[in-house]
């Protein structure tokens, strides 16, 4: 990864994933967008937060970084909610779990897939970016974990969450608000740009596509989709994203079948025609190929 374009894109990636390298968090503003009924999307720094407010409970999906907790709680209160009763982590990355300890100490019950807790307990190191996350303990850890799926019945809503294997990571969860027709995808969906795939920790391009297909099977033209990153989306947005992933997989798998290394695949420019639409956000195409290529099969 000596290419200057790759190095620049990795720097951007690290700024998003690592709080220590991110834009000063005292400058971050949390914005709130109503999605449907009492379901909202909060955006600040890191993954998009889902917020569901009702008379019985306040439910969060993901929690960004620890220094943002007070701002997030203020946004929850401004939207009509109280201190969160439940928090579901869609996966283990720090921009989705960084506020766990703060919320856990405040009495929030944290939920996740089994593998999320295991990753947090063990700590992690993403070698490609030299990104280390220390082991977590105590209030930072999910208290309730599940293997396949789980359903909560709160505020008159059926909140269904299910595991998607080997997609963005090995512990991804999708959250469906059944009655409201809203889905929070976690990082299976980066709306409008190439997604980071944590191949080292169980993610794969094929798994991403399979996961998106499961979401599409639940969605219709009226479904509102909260992505892990990017603006609020629709089924049409998710279809376009899925088509991009499938095209990329087909082309990259063909290069791998020819015996090309990741560097050779990057040099072949197999995604050149996709770059204008998908490469101007999170990762440039050259960088993305280098990241996902080990997980192409």
JSON list of N, CA and C in Angstrom, two decimals, residues 54-82:
[
{"chain": "A", "resi": 54, "resn": "UNK", "atom": "N", "xyz": [-40.73, 6.11, 23.03]},
{"chain": "A", "resi": 54, "resn": "UNK", "atom": "CA", "xyz": [-42.11, 5.76, 23.35]},
{"chain": "A", "resi": 54, "resn": "UNK", "atom": "C", "xyz": [-42.36, 5.81, 24.83]},
{"chain": "A", "resi": 55, "resn": "UNK", "atom": "N", "xyz": [-43.60, 5.58, 25.24]},
{"chain": "A", "resi": 55, "resn": "UNK", "atom": "CA", "xyz": [-43.95, 5.69, 26.67]},
{"chain": "A", "resi": 55, "resn": "UNK", "atom": "C", "xyz": [-43.31, 4.61, 27.53]},
{"chain": "A", "resi": 56, "resn": "UNK", "atom": "N", "xyz": [-42.97, 3.48, 26.94]},
{"chain": "A", "resi": 56, "resn": "UNK", "atom": "CA", "xyz": [-42.40, 2.38, 27.72]},
{"chain": "A", "resi": 56, "resn": "UNK", "atom": "C", "xyz": [-40.88, 2.42, 27.80]},
{"chain": "A", "resi": 57, "resn": "UNK", "atom": "N", "xyz": [-40.25, 2.88, 26.73]},
{"chain": "A", "resi": 57, "resn": "UNK", "atom": "CA", "xyz": [-38.79, 2.79, 26.70]},
{"chain": "A", "resi": 57, "resn": "UNK", "atom": "C", "xyz": [-38.21, 3.68, 25.62]},
{"chain": "A", "resi": 58, "resn": "UNK", "atom": "N", "xyz": [-36.95, 4.05, 25.82]},
{"chain": "A", "resi": 58, "resn": "UNK", "atom": "CA", "xyz": [-36.14, 4.70, 24.79]},
{"chain": "A", "resi": 58, "resn": "UNK", "atom": "C", "xyz": [-35.08, 3.71, 24.35]},
{"chain": "A", "resi": 59, "resn": "UNK", "atom": "N", "xyz": [-35.01, 3.50, 23.05]},
{"chain": "A", "resi": 59, "resn": "UNK", "atom": "CA", "xyz": [-34.17, 2.44, 22.46]},
{"chain": "A", "resi": 59, "resn": "UNK", "atom": "C", "xyz": [-33.21, 3.08, 21.47]},
{"chain": "A", "resi": 60, "resn": "UNK", "atom": "N", "xyz": [-31.91, 2.79, 21.64]},
{"chain": "A", "resi": 60, "resn": "UNK", "atom": "CA", "xyz": [-30.88, 3.29, 20.73]},
{"chain": "A", "resi": 60, "resn": "UNK", "atom": "C", "xyz": [-30.28, 2.15, 19.93]},
{"chain": "A", "resi": 61, "resn": "UNK", "atom": "N", "xyz": [-29.93, 2.45, 18.69]},
{"chain": "A", "resi": 61, "resn": "UNK", "atom": "CA", "xyz": [-29.11, 1.56, 17.88]},
{"chain": "A", "resi": 61, "resn": "UNK", "atom": "C", "xyz": [-27.78, 2.26, 17.65]},
{"chain": "A", "resi": 62, "resn": "UNK", "atom": "N", "xyz": [-26.73, 1.76, 18.29]},
{"chain": "A", "resi": 62, "resn": "UNK", "atom": "CA", "xyz": [-25.36, 2.29, 18.22]},
{"chain": "A", "resi": 62, "resn": "UNK", "atom": "C", "xyz": [-25.22, 3.62, 18.95]},
{"chain": "A", "resi": 63, "resn": "UNK", "atom": "N", "xyz": [-23.94, 4.00, 19.24]},
{"chain": "A", "resi": 63, "resn": "UNK", "atom": "CA", "xyz": [-23.74, 5.14, 20.14]},
{"chain": "A", "resi": 63, "resn": "UNK", "atom": "C", "xyz": [-22.48, 5.97, 19.87]},
{"chain": "A", "resi": 64, "resn": "UNK", "atom": "N", "xyz": [-21.86, 5.80, 18.69]},
{"chain": "A", "resi": 64, "resn": "UNK", "atom": "CA", "xyz": [-20.72, 6.62, 18.28]},
{"chain": "A", "resi": 64, "resn": "UNK", "atom": "C", "xyz": [-19.59, 6.60, 19.31]},
{"chain": "A", "resi": 65, "resn": "UNK", "atom": "N", "xyz": [-18.97, 7.75, 19.59]},
{"chain": "A", "resi": 65, "resn": "UNK", "atom": "CA", "xyz": [-17.77, 7.82, 20.43]},
{"chain": "A", "resi": 65, "resn": "UNK", "atom": "C", "xyz": [-18.09, 8.35, 21.83]},
{"chain": "A", "resi": 66, "resn": "UNK", "atom": "N", "xyz": [-17.28, 7.94, 22.80]},
{"chain": "A", "resi": 66, "resn": "UNK", "atom": "CA", "xyz": [-17.52, 8.31, 24.20]},
{"chain": "A", "resi": 66, "resn": "UNK", "atom": "C", "xyz": [-17.63, 9.81, 24.45]},
{"chain": "A", "resi": 67, "resn": "UNK", "atom": "N", "xyz": [-16.76, 10.66, 23.85]},
{"chain": "A", "resi": 67, "resn": "UNK", "atom": "CA", "xyz": [-16.86, 12.09, 24.13]},
{"chain": "A", "resi": 67, "resn": "UNK", "atom": "C", "xyz": [-18.15, 12.73, 23.62]},
{"chain": "A", "resi": 68, "resn": "UNK", "atom": "N", "xyz": [-18.91, 11.99, 22.80]},
{"chain": "A", "resi": 68, "resn": "UNK", "atom": "CA", "xyz": [-20.15, 12.54, 22.25]},
{"chain": "A", "resi": 68, "resn": "UNK", "atom": "C", "xyz": [-21.39, 12.14, 23.04]},
{"chain": "A", "resi": 69, "resn": "UNK", "atom": "N", "xyz": [-21.22, 11.35, 24.08]},
{"chain": "A", "resi": 69, "resn": "UNK", "atom": "CA", "xyz": [-22.39, 10.81, 24.79]},
{"chain": "A", "resi": 69, "resn": "UNK", "atom": "C", "xyz": [-23.32, 11.91, 25.30]},
{"chain": "A", "resi": 70, "resn": "UNK", "atom": "N", "xyz": [-22.77, 12.94, 25.92]},
{"chain": "A", "resi": 70, "resn": "UNK", "atom": "CA", "xyz": [-23.63, 14.00, 26.46]},
{"chain": "A", "resi": 70, "resn": "UNK", "atom": "C", "xyz": [-24.40, 14.70, 25.35]},
{"chain": "A", "resi": 71, "resn": "UNK", "atom": "N", "xyz": [-23.76, 14.92, 24.21]},
{"chain": "A", "resi": 71, "resn": "UNK", "atom": "CA", "xyz": [-24.46, 15.54, 23.08]},
{"chain": "A", "resi": 71, "resn": "UNK", "atom": "C", "xyz": [-25.55, 14.62, 22.54]},
{"chain": "A", "resi": 72, "resn": "UNK", "atom": "N", "xyz": [-25.25, 13.34, 22.49]},
{"chain": "A", "resi": 72, "resn": "UNK", "atom": "CA", "xyz": [-26.25, 12.37, 22.03]},
{"chain": "A", "resi": 72, "resn": "UNK", "atom": "C", "xyz": [-27.44, 12.33, 22.98]},
{"chain": "A", "resi": 73, "resn": "UNK", "atom": "N", "xyz": [-27.17, 12.31, 24.27]},
{"chain": "A", "resi": 73, "resn": "UNK", "atom": "CA", "xyz": [-28.26, 12.30, 25.25]},
{"chain": "A", "resi": 73, "resn": "UNK", "atom": "C", "xyz": [-29.09, 13.58, 25.18]},
{"chain": "A", "resi": 74, "resn": "UNK", "atom": "N", "xyz": [-28.43, 14.70, 24.90]},
{"chain": "A", "resi": 74, "resn": "UNK", "atom": "CA", "xyz": [-29.17, 15.96, 24.74]},
{"chain": "A", "resi": 74, "resn": "UNK", "atom": "C", "xyz": [-30.07, 15.90, 23.52]},
{"chain": "A", "resi": 75, "resn": "UNK", "atom": "N", "xyz": [-29.59, 15.28, 22.44]},
{"chain": "A", "resi": 75, "resn": "UNK", "atom": "CA", "xyz": [-30.41, 15.14, 21.24]},
{"chain": "A", "resi": 75, "resn": "UNK", "atom": "C", "xyz": [-31.59, 14.21, 21.49]},
{"chain": "A", "resi": 76, "resn": "UNK", "atom": "N", "xyz": [-31.35, 13.15, 22.26]},
{"chain": "A", "resi": 76, "resn": "UNK", "atom": "CA", "xyz": [-32.43, 12.23, 22.62]},
{"chain": "A", "resi": 76, "resn": "UNK", "atom": "C", "xyz": [-33.51, 12.97, 23.41]},
{"chain": "A", "resi": 77, "resn": "UNK", "atom": "N", "xyz": [-33.08, 13.76, 24.37]},
{"chain": "A", "resi": 77, "resn": "UNK", "atom": "CA", "xyz": [-34.03, 14.53, 25.19]},
{"chain": "A", "resi": 77, "resn": "UNK", "atom": "C", "xyz": [-34.79, 15.54, 24.35]},
{"chain": "A", "resi": 78, "resn": "UNK", "atom": "N", "xyz": [-34.09, 16.21, 23.44]},
{"chain": "A", "resi": 78, "resn": "UNK", "atom": "CA", "xyz": [-34.74, 17.21, 22.58]},
{"chain": "A", "resi": 78, "resn": "UNK", "atom": "C", "xyz": [-35.79, 16.58, 21.68]},
{"chain": "A", "resi": 79, "resn": "UNK", "atom": "N", "xyz": [-35.58, 15.30, 21.32]},
{"chain": "A", "resi": 79, "resn": "UNK", "atom": "CA", "xyz": [-36.55, 14.60, 20.48]},
{"chain": "A", "resi": 79, "resn": "UNK", "atom": "C", "xyz": [-37.72, 14.06, 21.28]},
{"chain": "A", "resi": 80, "resn": "UNK", "atom": "N", "xyz": [-37.66, 14.18, 22.61]},
{"chain": "A", "resi": 80, "resn": "UNK", "atom": "CA", "xyz": [-38.76, 13.73, 23.45]},
{"chain": "A", "resi": 80, "resn": "UNK", "atom": "C", "xyz": [-38.48, 12.46, 24.22]},
{"chain": "A", "resi": 81, "resn": "UNK", "atom": "N", "xyz": [-37.23, 11.98, 24.15]},
{"chain": "A", "resi": 81, "resn": "UNK", "atom": "CA", "xyz": [-36.89, 10.75, 24.84]},
{"chain": "A", "resi": 81, "resn": "UNK", "atom": "C", "xyz": [-36.29, 10.98, 26.21]},
{"chain": "A", "resi": 82, "resn": "UNK", "atom": "N", "xyz": [-36.08, 9.90, 26.92]},
{"chain": "A", "resi": 82, "resn": "UNK", "atom": "CA", "xyz": [-35.43, 9.93, 28.23]},
{"chain": "A", "resi": 82, "resn": "UNK", "atom": "C", "xyz": [-34.09, 9.20, 28.10]}
]
